[in-house]
Tab-separated table of N, CA and C in Angstrom:
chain	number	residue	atom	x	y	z
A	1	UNK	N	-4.965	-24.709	12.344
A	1	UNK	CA	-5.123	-23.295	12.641
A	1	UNK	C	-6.545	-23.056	13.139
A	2	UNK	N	-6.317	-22.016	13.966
A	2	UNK	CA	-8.022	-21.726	14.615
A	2	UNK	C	-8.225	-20.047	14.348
A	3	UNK	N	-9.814	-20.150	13.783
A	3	UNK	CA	-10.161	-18.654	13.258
A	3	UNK	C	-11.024	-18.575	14.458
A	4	UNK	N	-11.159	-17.335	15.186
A	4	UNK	CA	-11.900	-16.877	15.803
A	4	UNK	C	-13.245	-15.593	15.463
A	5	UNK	N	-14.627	-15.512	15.196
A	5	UNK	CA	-15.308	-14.757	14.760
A	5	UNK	C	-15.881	-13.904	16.491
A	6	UNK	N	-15.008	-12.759	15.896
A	6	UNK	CA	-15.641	-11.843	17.178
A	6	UNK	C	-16.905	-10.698	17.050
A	7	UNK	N	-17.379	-10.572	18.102
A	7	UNK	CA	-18.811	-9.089	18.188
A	7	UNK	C	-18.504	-9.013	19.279
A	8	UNK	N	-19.327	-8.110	19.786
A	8	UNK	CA	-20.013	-7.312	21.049
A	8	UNK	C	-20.386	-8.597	22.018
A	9	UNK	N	-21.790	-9.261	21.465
A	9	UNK	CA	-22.528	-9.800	22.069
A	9	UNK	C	-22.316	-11.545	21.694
A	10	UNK	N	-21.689	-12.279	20.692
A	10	UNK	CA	-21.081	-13.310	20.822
A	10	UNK	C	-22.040	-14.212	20.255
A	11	UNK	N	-23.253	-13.110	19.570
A	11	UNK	CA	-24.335	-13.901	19.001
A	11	UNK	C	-24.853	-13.715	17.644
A	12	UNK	N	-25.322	-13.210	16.898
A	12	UNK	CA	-25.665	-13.158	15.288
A	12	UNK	C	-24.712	-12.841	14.433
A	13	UNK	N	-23.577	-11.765	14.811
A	13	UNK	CA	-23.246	-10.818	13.926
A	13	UNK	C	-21.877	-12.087	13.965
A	14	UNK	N	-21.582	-12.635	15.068
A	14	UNK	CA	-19.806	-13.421	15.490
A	14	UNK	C	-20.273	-14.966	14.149
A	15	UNK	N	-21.761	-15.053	14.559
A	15	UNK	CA	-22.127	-16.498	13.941
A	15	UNK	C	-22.177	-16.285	12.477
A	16	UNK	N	-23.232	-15.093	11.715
A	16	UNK	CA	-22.648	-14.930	10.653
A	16	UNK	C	-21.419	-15.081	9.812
A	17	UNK	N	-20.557	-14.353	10.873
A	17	UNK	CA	-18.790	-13.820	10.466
A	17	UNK	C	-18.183	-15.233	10.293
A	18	UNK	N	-18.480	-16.199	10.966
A	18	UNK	CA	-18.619	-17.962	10.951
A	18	UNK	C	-18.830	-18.401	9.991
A	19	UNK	N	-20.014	-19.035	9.821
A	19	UNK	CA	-20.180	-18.526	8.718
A	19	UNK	C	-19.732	-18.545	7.200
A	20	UNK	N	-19.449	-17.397	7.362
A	20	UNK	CA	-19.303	-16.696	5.890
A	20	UNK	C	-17.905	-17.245	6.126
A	21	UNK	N	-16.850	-17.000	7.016
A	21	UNK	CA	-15.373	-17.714	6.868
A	21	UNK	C	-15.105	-18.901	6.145
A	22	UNK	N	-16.190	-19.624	6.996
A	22	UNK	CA	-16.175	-21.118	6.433
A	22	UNK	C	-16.197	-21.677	5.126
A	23	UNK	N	-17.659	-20.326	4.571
A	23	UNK	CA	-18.107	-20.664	3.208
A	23	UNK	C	-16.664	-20.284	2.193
A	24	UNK	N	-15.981	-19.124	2.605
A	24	UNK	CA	-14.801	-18.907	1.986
A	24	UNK	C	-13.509	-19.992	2.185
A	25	UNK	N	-13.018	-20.589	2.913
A	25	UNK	CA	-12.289	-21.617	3.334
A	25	UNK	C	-12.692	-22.573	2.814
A	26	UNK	N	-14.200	-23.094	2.062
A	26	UNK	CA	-14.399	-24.270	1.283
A	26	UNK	C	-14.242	-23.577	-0.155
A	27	UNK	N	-14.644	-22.561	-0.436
A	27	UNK	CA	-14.756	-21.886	-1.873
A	27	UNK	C	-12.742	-22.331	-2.067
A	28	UNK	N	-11.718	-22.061	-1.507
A	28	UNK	CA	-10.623	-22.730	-1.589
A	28	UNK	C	-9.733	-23.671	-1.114
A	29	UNK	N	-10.705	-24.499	-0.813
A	29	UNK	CA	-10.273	-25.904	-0.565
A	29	UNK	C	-9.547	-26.002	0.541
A	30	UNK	N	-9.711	-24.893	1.459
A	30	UNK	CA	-8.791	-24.805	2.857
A	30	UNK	C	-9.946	-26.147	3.694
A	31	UNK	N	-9.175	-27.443	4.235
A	31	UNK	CA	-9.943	-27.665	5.059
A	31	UNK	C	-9.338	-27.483	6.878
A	32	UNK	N	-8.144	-27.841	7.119
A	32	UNK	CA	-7.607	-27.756	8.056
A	32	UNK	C	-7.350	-26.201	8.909
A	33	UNK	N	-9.182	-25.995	9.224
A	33	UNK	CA	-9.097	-24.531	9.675
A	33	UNK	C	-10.453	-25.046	10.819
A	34	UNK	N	-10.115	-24.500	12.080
A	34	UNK	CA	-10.883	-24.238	12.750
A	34	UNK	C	-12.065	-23.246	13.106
A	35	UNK	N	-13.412	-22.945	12.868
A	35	UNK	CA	-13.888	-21.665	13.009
A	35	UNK	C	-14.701	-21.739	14.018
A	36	UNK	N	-14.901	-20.587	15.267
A	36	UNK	CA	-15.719	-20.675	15.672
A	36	UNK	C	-16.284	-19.172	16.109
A	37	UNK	N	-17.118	-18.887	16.960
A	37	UNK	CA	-17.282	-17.747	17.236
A	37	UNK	C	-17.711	-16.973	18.778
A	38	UNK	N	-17.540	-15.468	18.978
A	38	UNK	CA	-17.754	-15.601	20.606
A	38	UNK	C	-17.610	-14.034	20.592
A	39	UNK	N	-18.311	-13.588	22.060
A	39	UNK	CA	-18.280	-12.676	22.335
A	39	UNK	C	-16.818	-11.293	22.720
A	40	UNK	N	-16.346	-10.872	22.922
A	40	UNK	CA	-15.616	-9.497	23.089
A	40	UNK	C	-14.691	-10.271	24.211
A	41	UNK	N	-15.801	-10.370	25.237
A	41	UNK	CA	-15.226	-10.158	26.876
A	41	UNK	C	-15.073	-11.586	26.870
A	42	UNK	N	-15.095	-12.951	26.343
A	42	UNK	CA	-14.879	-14.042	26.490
A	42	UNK	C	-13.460	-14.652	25.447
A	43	UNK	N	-13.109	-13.799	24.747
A	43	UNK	CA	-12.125	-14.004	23.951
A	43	UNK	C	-10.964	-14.084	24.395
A	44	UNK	N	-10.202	-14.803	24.590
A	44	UNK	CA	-8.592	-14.921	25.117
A	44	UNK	C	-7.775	-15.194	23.921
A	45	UNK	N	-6.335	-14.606	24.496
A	45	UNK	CA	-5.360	-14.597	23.229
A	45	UNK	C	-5.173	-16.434	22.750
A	46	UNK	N	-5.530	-17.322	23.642
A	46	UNK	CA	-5.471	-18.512	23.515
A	46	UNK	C	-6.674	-18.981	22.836
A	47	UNK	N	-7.934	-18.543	22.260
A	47	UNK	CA	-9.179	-18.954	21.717
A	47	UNK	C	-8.449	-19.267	20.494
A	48	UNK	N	-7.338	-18.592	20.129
A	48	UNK	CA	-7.702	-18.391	18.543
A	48	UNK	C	-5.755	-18.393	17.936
A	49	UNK	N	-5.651	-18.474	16.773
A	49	UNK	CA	-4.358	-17.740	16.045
A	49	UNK	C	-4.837	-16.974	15.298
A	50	UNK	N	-5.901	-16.845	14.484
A	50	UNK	CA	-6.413	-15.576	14.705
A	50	UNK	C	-7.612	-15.079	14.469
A	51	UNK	N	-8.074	-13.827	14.623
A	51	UNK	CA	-9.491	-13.059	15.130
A	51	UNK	C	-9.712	-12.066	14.278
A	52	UNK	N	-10.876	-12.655	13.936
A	52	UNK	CA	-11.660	-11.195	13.190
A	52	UNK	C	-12.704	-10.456	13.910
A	53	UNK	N	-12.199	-9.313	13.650
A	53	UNK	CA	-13.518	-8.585	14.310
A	53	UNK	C	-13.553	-7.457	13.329
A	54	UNK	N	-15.199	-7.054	14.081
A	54	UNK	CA	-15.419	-5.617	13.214
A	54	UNK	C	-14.827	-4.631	13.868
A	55	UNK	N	-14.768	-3.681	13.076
A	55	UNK	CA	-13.805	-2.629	13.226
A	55	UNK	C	-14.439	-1.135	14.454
A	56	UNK	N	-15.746	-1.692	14.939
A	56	UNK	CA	-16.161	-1.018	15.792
A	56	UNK	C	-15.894	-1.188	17.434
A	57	UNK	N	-15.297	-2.719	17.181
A	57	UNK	CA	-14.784	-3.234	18.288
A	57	UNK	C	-13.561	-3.521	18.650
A	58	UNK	N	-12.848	-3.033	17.253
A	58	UNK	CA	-11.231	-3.943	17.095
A	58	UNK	C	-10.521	-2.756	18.345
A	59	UNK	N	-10.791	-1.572	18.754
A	59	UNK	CA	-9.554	-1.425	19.790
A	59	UNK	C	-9.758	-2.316	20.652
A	60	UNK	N	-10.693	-2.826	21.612
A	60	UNK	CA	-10.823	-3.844	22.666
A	60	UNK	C	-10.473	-5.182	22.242
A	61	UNK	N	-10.179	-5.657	21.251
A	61	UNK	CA	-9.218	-6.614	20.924
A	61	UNK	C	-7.888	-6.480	20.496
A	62	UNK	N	-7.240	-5.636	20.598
A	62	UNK	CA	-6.075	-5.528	20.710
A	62	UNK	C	-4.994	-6.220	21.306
A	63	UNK	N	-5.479	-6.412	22.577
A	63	UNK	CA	-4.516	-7.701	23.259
A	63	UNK	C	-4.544	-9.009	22.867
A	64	UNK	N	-5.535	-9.270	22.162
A	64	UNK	CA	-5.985	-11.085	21.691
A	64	UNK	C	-4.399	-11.892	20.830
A	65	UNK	N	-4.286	-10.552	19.851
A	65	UNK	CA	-3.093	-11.558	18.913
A	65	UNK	C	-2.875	-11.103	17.649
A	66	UNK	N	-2.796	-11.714	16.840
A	66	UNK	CA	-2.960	-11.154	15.445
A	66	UNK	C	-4.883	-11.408	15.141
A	67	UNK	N	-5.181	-9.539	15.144
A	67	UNK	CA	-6.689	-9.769	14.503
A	67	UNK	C	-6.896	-8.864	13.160
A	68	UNK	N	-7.555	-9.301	12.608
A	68	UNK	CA	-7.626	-9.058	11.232
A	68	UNK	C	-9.094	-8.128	11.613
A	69	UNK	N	-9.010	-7.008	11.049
A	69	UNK	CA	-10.218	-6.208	11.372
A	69	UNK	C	-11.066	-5.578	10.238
A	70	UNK	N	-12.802	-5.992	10.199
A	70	UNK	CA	-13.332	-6.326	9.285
A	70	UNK	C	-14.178	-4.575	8.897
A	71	UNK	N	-14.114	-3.643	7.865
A	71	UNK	CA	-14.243	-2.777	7.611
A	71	UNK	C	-15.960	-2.832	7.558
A	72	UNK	N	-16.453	-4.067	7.342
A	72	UNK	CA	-18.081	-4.519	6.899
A	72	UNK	C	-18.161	-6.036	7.257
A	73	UNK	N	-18.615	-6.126	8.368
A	73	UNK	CA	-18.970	-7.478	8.239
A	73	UNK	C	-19.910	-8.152	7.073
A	74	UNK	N	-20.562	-7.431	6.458
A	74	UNK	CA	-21.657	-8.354	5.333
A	74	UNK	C	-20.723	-7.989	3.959
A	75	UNK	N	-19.848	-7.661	3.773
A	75	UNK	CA	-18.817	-7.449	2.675
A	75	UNK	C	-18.189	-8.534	2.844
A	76	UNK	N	-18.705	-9.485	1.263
A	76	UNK	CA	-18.083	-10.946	1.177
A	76	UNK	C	-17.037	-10.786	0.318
A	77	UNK	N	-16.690	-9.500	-0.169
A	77	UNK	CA	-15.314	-9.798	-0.902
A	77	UNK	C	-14.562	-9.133	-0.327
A	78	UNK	N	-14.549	-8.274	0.754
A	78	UNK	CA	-13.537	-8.002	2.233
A	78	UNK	C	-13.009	-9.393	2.817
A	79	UNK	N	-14.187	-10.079	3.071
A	79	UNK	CA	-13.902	-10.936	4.056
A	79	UNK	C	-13.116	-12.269	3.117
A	80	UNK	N	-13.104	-12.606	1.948
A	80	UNK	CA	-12.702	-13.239	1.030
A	80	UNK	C	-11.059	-12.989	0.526
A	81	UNK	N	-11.040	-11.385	0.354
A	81	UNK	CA	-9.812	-11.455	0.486
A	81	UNK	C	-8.942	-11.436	1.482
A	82	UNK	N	-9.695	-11.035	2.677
A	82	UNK	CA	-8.755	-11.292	3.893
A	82	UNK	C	-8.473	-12.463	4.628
A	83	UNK	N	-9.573	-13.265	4.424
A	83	UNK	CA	-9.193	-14.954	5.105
A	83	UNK	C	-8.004	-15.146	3.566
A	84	UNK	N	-8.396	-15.066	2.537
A	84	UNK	CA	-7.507	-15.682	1.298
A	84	UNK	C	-5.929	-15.211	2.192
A	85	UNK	N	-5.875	-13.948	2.429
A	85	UNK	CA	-4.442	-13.321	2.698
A	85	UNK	C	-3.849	-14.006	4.004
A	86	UNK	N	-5.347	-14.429	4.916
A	86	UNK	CA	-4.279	-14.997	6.267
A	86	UNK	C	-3.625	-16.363	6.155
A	87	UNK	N	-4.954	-17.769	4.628
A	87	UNK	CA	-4.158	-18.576	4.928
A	87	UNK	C	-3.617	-19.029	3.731
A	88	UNK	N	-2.925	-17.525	2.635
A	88	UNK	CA	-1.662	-17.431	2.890
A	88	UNK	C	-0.897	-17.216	3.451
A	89	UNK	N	-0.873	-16.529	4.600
A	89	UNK	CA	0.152	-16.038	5.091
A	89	UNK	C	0.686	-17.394	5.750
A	90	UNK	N	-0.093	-18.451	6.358
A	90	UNK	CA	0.201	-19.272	7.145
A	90	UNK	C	0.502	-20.544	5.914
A	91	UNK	N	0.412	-20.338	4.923
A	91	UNK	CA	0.864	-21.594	4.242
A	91	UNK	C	-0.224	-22.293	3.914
A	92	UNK	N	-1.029	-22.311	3.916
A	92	UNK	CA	-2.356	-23.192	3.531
A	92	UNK	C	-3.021	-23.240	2.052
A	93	UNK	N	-2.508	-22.283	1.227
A	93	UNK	CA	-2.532	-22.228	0.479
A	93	UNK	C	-1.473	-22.011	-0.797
C-alpha cells in the first residue's frame, strides 16, 4: 500500500505529515506501507491508494482517490487514529 502526504507547497508541512505517518505505522508494527510526500498540483490519483491532506486543501484533492482529511496536521492522535482506521480498513492490521 502507498500513503501519500499532501500540502500546498510539497515541502515542510507534506514532510512532517511523513513523518509522523511513519512514526505511527512503526508504533503498530505496520511495515508493508509506502510513505511519501508532495505537493497539491503534482499529486495524481496514481501517486498513492491513499492521501492525506489538510483540510485547508482537501477540496482540490478531491479527484486523487480515497483522501483522508487531516483536521490538524500537528495533532498526533488525529493522525494516529486515522492511519490506525485506514490500515484497518485495508487489512494490515
Amino acid at each position: 500500500m502507498r500513503i501519500l502526504a499532501v500540502c500546498g507547497s510539497g515541502l515542510g508541512t507534506s514532510f512532517m505529515v511523513e513523518m509522523n505517518i511513519n512514526q505511527v505505522l512503526k508504533e503498530l508494527g505496520v511495515t508493508d506501507v509506502e510513505v511519501s510526500h508532495s505537493d497539491l498540483s503534482s499529486a495524481t490519483p496514481d501517486s498513492a491508494d491513499v492521501f492525506f491532506l489538510a483540510k485547508d486543501i482537501a477540496e482540490g484533492g478531491e479527484s486523487l482517490g480515497e483522501v483522508i482529511v487531516l483536521d490538524s496536521i500537528i495533532d498526533m492522535n488525529e493522525l494516529r487514529e486515522k492511519v490506525t482506521a485506514v490500515v484497518r480498513e485495508k487489512g494490515l492490521i
